[in-house]
Tab-separated table of C-alpha atoms in Angstrom:
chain	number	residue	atom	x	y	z
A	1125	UNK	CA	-154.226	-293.586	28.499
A	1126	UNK	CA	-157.224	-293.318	30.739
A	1127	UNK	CA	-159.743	-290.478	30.235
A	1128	UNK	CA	-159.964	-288.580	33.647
A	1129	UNK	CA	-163.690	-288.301	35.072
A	1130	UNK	CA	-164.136	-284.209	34.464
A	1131	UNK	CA	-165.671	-282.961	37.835
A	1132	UNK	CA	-166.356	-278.980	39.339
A	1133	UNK	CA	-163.198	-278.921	41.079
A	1134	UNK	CA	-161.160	-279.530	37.814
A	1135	UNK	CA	-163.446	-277.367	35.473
A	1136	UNK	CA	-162.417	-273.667	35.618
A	1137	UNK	CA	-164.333	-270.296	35.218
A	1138	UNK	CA	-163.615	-270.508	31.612
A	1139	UNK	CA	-164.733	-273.753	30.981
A	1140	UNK	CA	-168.428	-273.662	32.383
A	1141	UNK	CA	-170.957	-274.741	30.655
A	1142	UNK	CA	-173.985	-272.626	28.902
A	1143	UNK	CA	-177.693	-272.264	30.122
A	1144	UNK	CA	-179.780	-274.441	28.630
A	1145	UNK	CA	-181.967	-272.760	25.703
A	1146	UNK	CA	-185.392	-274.116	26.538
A	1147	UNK	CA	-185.801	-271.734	29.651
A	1148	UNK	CA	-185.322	-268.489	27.718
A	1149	UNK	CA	-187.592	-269.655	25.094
A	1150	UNK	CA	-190.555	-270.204	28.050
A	1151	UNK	CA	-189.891	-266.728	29.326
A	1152	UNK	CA	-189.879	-265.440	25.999
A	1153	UNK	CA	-193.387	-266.938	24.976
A	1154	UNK	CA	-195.095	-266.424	28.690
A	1155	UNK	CA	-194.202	-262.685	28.307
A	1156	UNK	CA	-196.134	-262.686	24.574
A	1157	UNK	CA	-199.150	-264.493	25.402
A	1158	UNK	CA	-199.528	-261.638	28.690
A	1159	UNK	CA	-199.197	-258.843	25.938
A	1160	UNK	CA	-201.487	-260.792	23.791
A	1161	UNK	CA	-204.044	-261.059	26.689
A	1162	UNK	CA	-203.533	-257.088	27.229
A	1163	UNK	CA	-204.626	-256.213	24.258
A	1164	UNK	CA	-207.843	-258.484	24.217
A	1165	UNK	CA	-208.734	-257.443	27.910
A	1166	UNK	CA	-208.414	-253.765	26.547
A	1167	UNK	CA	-210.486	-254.147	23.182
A	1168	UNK	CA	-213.339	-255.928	25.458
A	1169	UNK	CA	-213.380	-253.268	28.216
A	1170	UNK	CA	-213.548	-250.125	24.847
A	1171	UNK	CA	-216.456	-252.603	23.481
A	1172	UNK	CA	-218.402	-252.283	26.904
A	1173	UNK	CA	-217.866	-248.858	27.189
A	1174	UNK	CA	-219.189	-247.558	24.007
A	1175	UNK	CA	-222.478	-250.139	24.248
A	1176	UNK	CA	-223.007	-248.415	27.839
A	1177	UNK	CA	-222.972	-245.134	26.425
A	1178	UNK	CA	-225.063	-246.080	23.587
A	1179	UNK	CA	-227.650	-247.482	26.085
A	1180	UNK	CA	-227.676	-244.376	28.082
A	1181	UNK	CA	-228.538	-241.764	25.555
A	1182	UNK	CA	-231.937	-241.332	24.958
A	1183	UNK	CA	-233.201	-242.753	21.836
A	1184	UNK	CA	-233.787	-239.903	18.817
A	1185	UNK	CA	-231.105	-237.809	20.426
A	1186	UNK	CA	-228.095	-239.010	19.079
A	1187	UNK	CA	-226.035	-236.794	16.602
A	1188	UNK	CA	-226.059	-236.036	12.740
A	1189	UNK	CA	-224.121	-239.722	12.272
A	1190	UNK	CA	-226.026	-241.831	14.489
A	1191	UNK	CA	-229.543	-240.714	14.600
A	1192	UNK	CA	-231.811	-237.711	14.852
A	1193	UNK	CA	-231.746	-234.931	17.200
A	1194	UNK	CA	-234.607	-233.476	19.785
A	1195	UNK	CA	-234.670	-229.832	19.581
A	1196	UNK	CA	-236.845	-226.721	20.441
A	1197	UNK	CA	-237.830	-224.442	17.582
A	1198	UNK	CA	-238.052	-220.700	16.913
A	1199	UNK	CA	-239.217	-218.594	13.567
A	1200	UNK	CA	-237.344	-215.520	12.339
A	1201	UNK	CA	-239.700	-212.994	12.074
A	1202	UNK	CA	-239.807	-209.521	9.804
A	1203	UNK	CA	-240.088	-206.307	12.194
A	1204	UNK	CA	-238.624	-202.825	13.294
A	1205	UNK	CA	-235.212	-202.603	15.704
A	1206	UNK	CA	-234.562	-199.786	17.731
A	1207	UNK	CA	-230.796	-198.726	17.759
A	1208	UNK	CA	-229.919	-197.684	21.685
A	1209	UNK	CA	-227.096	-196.339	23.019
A	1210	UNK	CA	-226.541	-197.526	26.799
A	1211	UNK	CA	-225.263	-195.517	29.938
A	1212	UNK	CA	-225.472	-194.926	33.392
A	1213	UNK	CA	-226.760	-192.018	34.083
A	1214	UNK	CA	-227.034	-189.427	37.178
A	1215	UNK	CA	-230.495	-188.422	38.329
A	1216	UNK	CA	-230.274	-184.536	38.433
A	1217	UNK	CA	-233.103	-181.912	39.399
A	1218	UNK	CA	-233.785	-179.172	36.993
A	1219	UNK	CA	-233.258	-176.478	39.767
A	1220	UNK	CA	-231.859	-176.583	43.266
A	1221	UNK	CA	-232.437	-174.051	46.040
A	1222	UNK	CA	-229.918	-173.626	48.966
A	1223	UNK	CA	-231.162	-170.965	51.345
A	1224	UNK	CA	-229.345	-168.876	52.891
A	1225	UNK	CA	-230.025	-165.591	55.333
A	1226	UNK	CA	-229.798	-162.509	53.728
A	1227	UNK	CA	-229.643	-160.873	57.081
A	1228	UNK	CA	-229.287	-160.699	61.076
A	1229	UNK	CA	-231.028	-162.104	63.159
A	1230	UNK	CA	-233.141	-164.678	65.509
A	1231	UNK	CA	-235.274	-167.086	63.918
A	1232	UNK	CA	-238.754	-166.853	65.409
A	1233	UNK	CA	-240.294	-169.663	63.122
A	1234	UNK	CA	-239.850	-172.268	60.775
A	1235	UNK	CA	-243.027	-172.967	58.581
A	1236	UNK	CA	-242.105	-176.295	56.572
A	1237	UNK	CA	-242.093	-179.700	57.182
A	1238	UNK	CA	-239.624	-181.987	56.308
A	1239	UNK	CA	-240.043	-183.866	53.007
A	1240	UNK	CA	-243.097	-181.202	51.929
A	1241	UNK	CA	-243.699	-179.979	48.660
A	1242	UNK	CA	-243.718	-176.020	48.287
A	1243	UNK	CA	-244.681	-173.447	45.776
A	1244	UNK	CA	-242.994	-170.829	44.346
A	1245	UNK	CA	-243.627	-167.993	47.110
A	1246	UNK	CA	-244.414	-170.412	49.998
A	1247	UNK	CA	-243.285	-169.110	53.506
A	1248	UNK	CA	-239.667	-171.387	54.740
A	1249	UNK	CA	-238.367	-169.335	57.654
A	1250	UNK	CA	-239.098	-166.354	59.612
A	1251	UNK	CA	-236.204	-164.116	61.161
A	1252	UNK	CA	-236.997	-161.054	63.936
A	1253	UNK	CA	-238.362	-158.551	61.071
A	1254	UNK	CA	-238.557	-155.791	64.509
A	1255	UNK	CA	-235.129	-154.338	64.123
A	1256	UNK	CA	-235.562	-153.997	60.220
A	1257	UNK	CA	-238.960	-152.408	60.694
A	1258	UNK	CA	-237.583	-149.954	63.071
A	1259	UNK	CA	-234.923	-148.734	60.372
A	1260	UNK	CA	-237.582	-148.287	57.489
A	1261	UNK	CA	-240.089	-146.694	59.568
A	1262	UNK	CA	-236.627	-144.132	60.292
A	1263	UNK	CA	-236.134	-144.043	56.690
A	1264	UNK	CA	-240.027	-143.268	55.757
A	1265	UNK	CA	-239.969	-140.296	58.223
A	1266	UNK	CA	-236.497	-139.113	56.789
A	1267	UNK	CA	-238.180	-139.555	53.448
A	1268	UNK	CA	-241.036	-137.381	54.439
A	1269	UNK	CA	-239.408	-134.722	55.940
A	1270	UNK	CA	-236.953	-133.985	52.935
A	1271	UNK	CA	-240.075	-134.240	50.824
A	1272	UNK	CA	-241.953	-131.303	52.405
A	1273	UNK	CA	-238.402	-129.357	52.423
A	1274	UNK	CA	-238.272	-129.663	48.591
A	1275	UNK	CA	-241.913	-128.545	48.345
A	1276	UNK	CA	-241.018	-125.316	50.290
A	1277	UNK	CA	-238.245	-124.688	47.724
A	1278	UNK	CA	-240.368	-125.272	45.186
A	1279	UNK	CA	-242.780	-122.337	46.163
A	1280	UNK	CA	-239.969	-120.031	47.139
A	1281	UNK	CA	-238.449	-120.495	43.507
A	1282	UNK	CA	-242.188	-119.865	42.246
A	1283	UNK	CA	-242.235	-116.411	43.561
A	1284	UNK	CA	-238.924	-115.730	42.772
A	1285	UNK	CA	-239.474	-116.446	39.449
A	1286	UNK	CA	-242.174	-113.763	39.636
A	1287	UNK	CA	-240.452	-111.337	41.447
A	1288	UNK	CA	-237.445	-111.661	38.730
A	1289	UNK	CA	-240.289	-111.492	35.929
A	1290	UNK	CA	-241.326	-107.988	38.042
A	1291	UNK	CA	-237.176	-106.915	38.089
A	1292	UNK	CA	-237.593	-107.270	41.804
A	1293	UNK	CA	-235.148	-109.151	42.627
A	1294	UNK	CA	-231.725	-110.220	41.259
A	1295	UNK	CA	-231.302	-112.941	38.596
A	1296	UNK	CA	-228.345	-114.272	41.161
A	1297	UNK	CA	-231.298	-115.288	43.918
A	1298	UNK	CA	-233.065	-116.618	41.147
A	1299	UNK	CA	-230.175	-119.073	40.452
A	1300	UNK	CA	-229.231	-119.697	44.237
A	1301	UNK	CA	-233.244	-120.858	44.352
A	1302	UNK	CA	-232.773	-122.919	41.542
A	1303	UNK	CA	-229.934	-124.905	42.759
A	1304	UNK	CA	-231.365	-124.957	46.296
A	1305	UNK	CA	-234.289	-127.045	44.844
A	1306	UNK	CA	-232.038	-129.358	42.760
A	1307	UNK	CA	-229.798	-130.138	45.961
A	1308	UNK	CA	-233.301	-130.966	47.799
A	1309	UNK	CA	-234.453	-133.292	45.060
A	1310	UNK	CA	-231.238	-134.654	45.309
A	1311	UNK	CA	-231.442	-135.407	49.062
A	1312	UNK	CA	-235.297	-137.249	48.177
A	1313	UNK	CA	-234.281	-139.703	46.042
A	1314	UNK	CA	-231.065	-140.332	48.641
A	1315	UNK	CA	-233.993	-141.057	51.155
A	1316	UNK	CA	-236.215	-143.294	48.625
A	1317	UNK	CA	-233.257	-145.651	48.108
A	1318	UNK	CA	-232.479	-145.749	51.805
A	1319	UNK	CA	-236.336	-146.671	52.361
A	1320	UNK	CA	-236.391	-149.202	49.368
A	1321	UNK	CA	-232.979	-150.578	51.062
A	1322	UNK	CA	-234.654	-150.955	54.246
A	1323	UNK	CA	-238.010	-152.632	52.934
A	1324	UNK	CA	-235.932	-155.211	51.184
A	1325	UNK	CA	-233.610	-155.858	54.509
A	1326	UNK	CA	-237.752	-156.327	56.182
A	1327	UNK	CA	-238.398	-158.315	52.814
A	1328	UNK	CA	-235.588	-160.774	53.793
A	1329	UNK	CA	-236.772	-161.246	57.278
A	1330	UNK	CA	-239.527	-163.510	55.714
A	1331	UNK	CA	-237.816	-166.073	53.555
A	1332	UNK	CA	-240.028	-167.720	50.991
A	1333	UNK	CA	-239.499	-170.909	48.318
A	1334	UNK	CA	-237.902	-169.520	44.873
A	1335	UNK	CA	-239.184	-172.520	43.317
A	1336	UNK	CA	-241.417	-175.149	43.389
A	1337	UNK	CA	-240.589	-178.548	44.448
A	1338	UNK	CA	-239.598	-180.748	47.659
A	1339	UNK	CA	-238.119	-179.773	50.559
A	1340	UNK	CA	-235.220	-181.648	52.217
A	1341	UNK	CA	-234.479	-182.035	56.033
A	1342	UNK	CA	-234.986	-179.155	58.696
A	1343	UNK	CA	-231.785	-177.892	59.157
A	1344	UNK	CA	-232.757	-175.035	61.529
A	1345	UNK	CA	-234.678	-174.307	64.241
A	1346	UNK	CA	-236.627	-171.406	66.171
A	1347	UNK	CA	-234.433	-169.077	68.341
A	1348	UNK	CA	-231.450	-170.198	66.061
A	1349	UNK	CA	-229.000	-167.311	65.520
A	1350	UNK	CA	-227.958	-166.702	61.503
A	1351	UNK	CA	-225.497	-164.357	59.656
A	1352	UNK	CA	-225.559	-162.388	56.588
A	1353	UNK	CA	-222.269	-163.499	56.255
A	1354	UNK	CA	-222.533	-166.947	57.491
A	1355	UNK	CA	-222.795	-170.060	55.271
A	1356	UNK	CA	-225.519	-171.648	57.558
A	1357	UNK	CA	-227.872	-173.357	54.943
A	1358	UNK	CA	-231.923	-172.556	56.003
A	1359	UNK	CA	-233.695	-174.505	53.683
A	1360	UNK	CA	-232.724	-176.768	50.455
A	1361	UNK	CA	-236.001	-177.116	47.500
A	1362	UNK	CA	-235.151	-178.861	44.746
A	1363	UNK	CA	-237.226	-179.368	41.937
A	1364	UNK	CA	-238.930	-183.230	41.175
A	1365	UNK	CA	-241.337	-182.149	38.329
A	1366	UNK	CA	-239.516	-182.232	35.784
A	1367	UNK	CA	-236.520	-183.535	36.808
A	1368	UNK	CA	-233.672	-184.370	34.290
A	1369	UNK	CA	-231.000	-187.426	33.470
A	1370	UNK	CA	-227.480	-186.676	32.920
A	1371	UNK	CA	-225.717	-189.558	30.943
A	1372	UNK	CA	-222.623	-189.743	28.981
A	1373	UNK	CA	-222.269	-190.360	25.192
A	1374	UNK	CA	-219.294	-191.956	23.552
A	1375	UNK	CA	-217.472	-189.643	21.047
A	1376	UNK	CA	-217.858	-192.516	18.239
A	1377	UNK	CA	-221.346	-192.148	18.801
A	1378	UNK	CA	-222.113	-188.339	18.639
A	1379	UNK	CA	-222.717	-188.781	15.010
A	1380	UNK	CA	-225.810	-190.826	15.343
A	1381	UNK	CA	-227.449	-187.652	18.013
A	1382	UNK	CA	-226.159	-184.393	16.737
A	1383	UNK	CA	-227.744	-184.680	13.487
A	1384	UNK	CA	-231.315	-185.062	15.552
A	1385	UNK	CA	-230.059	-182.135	17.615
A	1386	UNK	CA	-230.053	-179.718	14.676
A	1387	UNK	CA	-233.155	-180.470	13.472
A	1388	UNK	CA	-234.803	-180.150	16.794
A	1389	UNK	CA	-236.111	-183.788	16.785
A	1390	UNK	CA	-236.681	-185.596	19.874
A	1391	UNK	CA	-235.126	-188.869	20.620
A	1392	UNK	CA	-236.372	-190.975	23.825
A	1393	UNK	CA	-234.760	-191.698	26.298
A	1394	UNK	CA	-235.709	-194.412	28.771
A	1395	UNK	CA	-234.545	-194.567	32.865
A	1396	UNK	CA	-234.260	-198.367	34.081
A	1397	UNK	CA	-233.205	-199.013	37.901
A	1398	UNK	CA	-229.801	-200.219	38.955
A	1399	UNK	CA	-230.124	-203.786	37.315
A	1400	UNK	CA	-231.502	-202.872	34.296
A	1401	UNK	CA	-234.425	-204.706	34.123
A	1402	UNK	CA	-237.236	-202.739	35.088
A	1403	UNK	CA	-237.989	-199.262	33.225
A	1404	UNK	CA	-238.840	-196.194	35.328
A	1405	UNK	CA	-239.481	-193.518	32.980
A	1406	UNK	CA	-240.059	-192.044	29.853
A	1407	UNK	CA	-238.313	-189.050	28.688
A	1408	UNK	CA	-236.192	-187.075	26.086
A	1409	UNK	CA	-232.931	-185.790	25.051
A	1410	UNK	CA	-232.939	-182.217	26.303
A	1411	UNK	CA	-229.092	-181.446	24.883
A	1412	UNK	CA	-225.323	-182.130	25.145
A	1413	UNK	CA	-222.319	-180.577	26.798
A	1414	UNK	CA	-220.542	-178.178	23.992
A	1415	UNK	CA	-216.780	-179.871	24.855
A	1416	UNK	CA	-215.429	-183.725	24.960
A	1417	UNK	CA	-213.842	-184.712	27.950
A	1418	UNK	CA	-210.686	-186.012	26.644
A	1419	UNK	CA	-210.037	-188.241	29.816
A	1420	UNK	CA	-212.482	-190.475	28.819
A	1421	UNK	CA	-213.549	-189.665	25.350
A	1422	UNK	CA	-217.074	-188.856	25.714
A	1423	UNK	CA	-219.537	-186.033	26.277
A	1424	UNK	CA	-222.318	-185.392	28.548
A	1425	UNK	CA	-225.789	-185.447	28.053
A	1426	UNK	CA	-228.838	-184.372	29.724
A	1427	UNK	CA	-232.197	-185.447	29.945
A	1428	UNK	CA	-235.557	-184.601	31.048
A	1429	UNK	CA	-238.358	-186.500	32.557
A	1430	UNK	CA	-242.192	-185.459	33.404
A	1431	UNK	CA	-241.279	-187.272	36.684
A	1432	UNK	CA	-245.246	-186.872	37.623
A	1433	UNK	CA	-245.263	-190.362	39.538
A	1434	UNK	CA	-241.903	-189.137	41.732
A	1435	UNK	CA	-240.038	-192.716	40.279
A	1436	UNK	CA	-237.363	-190.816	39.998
A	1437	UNK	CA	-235.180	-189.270	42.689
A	1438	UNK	CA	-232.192	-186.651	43.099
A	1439	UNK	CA	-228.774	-188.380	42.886
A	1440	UNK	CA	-230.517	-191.037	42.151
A	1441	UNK	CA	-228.337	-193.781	39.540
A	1442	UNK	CA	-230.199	-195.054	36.880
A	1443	UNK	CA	-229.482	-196.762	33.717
A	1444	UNK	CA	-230.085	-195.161	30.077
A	1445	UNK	CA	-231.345	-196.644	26.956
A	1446	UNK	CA	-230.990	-193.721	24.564
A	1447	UNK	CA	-233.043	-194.481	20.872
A	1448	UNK	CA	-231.231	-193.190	18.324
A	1449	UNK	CA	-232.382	-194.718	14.950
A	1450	UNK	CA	-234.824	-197.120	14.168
A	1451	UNK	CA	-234.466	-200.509	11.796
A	1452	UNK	CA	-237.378	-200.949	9.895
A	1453	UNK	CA	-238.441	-204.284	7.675
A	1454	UNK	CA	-235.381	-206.238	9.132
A	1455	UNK	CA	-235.360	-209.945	9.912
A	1456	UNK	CA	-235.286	-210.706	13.864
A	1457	UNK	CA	-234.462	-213.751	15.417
A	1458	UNK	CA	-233.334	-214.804	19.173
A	1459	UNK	CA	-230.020	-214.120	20.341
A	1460	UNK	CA	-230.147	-217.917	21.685
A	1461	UNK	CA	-230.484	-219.272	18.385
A	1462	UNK	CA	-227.106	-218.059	16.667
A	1463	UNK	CA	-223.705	-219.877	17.283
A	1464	UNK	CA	-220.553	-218.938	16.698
A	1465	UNK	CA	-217.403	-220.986	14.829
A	1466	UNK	CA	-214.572	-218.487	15.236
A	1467	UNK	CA	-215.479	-214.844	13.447
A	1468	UNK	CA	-218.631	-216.414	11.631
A	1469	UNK	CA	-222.188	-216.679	12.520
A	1470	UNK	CA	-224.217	-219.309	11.751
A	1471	UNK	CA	-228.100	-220.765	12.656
A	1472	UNK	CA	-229.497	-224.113	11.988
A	1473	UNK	CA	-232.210	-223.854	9.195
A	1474	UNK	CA	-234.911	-226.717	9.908
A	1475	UNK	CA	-236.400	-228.246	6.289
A	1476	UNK	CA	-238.709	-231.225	5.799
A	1477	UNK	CA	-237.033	-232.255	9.591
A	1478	UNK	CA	-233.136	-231.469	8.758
A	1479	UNK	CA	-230.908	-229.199	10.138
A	1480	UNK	CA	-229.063	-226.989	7.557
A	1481	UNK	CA	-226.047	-224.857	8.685
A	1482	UNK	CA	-226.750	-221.413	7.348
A	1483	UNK	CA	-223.957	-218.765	7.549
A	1484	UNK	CA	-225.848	-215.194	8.923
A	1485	UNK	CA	-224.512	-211.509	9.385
A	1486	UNK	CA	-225.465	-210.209	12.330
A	1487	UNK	CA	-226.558	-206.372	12.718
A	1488	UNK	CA	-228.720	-204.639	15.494
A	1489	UNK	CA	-228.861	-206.475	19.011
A	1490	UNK	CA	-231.845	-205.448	21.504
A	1491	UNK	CA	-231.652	-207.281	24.381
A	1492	UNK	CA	-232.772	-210.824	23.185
A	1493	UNK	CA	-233.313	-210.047	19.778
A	1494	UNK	CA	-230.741	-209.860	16.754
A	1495	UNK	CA	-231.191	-208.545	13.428
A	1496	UNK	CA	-229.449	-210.928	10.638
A	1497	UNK	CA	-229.079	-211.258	6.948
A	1498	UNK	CA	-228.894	-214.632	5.592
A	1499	UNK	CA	-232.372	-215.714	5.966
A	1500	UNK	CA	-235.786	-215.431	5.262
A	1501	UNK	CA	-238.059	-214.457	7.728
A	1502	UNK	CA	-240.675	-217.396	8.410
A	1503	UNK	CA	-237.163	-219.818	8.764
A	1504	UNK	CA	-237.971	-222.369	11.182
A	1505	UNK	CA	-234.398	-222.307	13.325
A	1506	UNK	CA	-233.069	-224.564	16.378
A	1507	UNK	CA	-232.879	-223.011	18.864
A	1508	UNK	CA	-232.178	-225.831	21.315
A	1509	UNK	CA	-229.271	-228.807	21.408
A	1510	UNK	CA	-226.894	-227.116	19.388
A	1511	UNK	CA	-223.864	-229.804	21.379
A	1512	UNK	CA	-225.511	-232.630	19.072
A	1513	UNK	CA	-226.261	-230.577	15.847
A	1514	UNK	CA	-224.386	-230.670	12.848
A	1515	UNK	CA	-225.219	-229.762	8.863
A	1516	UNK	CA	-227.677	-232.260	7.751
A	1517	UNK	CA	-228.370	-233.786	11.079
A	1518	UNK	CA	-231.865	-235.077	11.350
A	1519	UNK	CA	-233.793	-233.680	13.584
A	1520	UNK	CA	-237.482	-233.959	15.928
A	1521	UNK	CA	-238.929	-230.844	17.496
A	1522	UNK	CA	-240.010	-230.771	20.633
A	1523	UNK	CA	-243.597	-229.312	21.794
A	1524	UNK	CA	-242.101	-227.509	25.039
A	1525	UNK	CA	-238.630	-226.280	25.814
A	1526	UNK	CA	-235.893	-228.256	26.686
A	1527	UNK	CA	-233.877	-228.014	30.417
A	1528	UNK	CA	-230.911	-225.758	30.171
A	1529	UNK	CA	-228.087	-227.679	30.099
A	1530	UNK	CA	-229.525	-229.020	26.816
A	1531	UNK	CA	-229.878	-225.726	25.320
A	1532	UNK	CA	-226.811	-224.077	26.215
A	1533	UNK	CA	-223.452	-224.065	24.544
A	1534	UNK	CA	-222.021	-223.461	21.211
A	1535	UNK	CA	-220.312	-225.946	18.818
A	1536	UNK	CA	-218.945	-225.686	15.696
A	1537	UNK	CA	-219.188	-228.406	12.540
């Protein structure tokens, strides 16, 4: 029989025919070679890169594995460290005088200026002595009169002494005389401390400095009214020259000062202003408190200063640099030069123009300068570049310092 002609109609879902394989095996290679040309683009763009980068750093600073290194250059040296404690202290006069009256009255003159320095004894403030002087000279005259009675018993008990010697008279009037005369001496020295009461009430109408030193504002004026019992404040003095430094010390510490204490040696004690740069004065420990305040676990201290330039000033807040021992013969080197790689310290060691990592224990620290073990002092150190340094790395030094951003950091090997 005839073979029918197979056409779409009379082919069914199941009988379709497959894709041909050629098109999956284009896709298949297209989507290689773009992977292919990936991975060169990427490897050509990394070899640009790093050929820019090499072109851009400056030639003899590349690291230990390319090249040398440019750095600046400092020498340990052998010398004595001071051993400071630091604080903030409270400027503090030695003596401070708030007047007050003593007693009644109007104030007919003020003889100070504000801001001027006084002696001990100099006249302040004068208050209406008339009322005082009044009662003393009433006091004097009581004074006198009792005086002249007791002299009139005197010379009565004189003759009746004699008369009693004589059996003229009875011992009894002798006695009464006797007692007359003690009760008159009695009634004297009532009046002499009445008059010595009165002539200090006059003594207190003219109000003088008990100290010298500076005195602050005018806080009264003439025809002002005070009290005895009033808390008006005439005058305040306190004292400039000396003037003293009180400054805390941390508990931990009081070992390294007491010991100086009870031998009576002096430590120093320098005042710098509020940022610690700039020194003011020169003084020394005076003493510390006898008790630990146990809120904060330290103890005061005072200080005192000659104070003859007036640099320092009451209230005043000052910082403390307080010298307690002394290093001597130790090896110092700048702070700047010593890096860090976790809990050890290390400096770069320049020989014969290579860089040796040296580990170093550091000890005493006074502002820029460190004491260390661990080297030598005449060690040429780095002290510059340490982001590019590493053990062995050559190295160039440079005749003047480098900008900051080249000195700065720490990096470990």
């Amino acid at each position: 029989m005839p073979a029918h002609p197979m056409n779409s109609e009379t082919i069914g879902p199941d009988h379709q025919l497959p894709a041909p394989k050629g098109r999956k095996h284009n896709f298949v290679r297209v989507l290689i070679w773009a992977v292919i040309l990936l991975i060169f683009a990427a490897g050509f763009l990394l070899v640009l890169r790093h050929k820019d980068n090499a072109a851009a750093a400056p030639q003899g600073r590349r690291g230990a594995g390319g090249g040398t290194v440019t750095v600046v250059t400092t020498t340990a040296k052998a010398g004595d460290i001071g051993v400071y404690l630091d604080a903030i202290g409270t400027v503090t006069p030695t003596y401070t005088a708030s007047i007050t009256s003593q007693v009644n009255g109007i104030i007919t003159a003020v003889n100070y200026r504000e801001g001027q320095s006084v002696s001990k004894g100099d006249s302040l403030v004068e208050i209406d002595p008339r009322p005082y002087q009044a009662n003393l000279v009433q006091a004097q005259g009581a004074l006198e009169h009792d005086q002249a009675v007791l002299a009139q018993a005197k010379m009565d008990l004189a003759r009746y002494k004699d008369a009693w010697s004589r059996n003229a008279i009875p011992k009894q009037t002798l006695d009464d005389q006797e007692k007359l005369v003690a009760q008159d001496e009695g009634t004297v020295k009532q009046d002499q401390g009445t008059v010595q009461f009165d002539q200090v009430q006059l003594d207190y109408c003219h109000i003088t400095s008990p100290i010298s030193g500076r005195v602050g504002l005018r806080l009264v004026d003439p025809g002002n009214v005070v009290q005895s019992t009033g808390s008006t404040t005439l005058a305040v003095v306190t004292q400039m020259q000396p003037i003293t430094v009180i400054f805390t010390i941390p508990e931990d510490n009081l070992g390294q000062v007491t010991p100086h204490l009870r031998q009576r040696s002096s430590l120093p004690v320098a005042a710098f202003d509020r940022s610690g740069q700039h020194q003011i004065a020169s003084g020394m420990l005076l003493t510390v408190d006898n008790q630990i305040d146990t809120t904060t676990g330290t103890v005061k201290a005072r200080s005192v200063f000659a104070n003859k330039d007036g640099a320092l000033y009451p209230n005043q807040f000052v910082n403390t640099r307080l010298l307690t021992d002394t290093v001597h013969h130790a090896t110092l080197i700048p702070s700047s030069a010593i890096q860090h790689n976790g809990t050890e310290a290390f400096v770069y060691v320049l020989q014969n123009n290579v860089a040796h990592m040296r580990t170093v224990t550091t000890g005493v620290v006074d502002g820029d300068t460190t004491q260390v073990t661990g080297i030598n002092p005449g060690d040429v150190l780095a002290n510059s570049s340490f982001d590019k340094l590493q053990d062995n790395s050559k190295v160039v030094v440079s005749d003047k310092p480098l900008p900051t951003t080249t000195t700065s950091g720490s990096s470990a090997p």
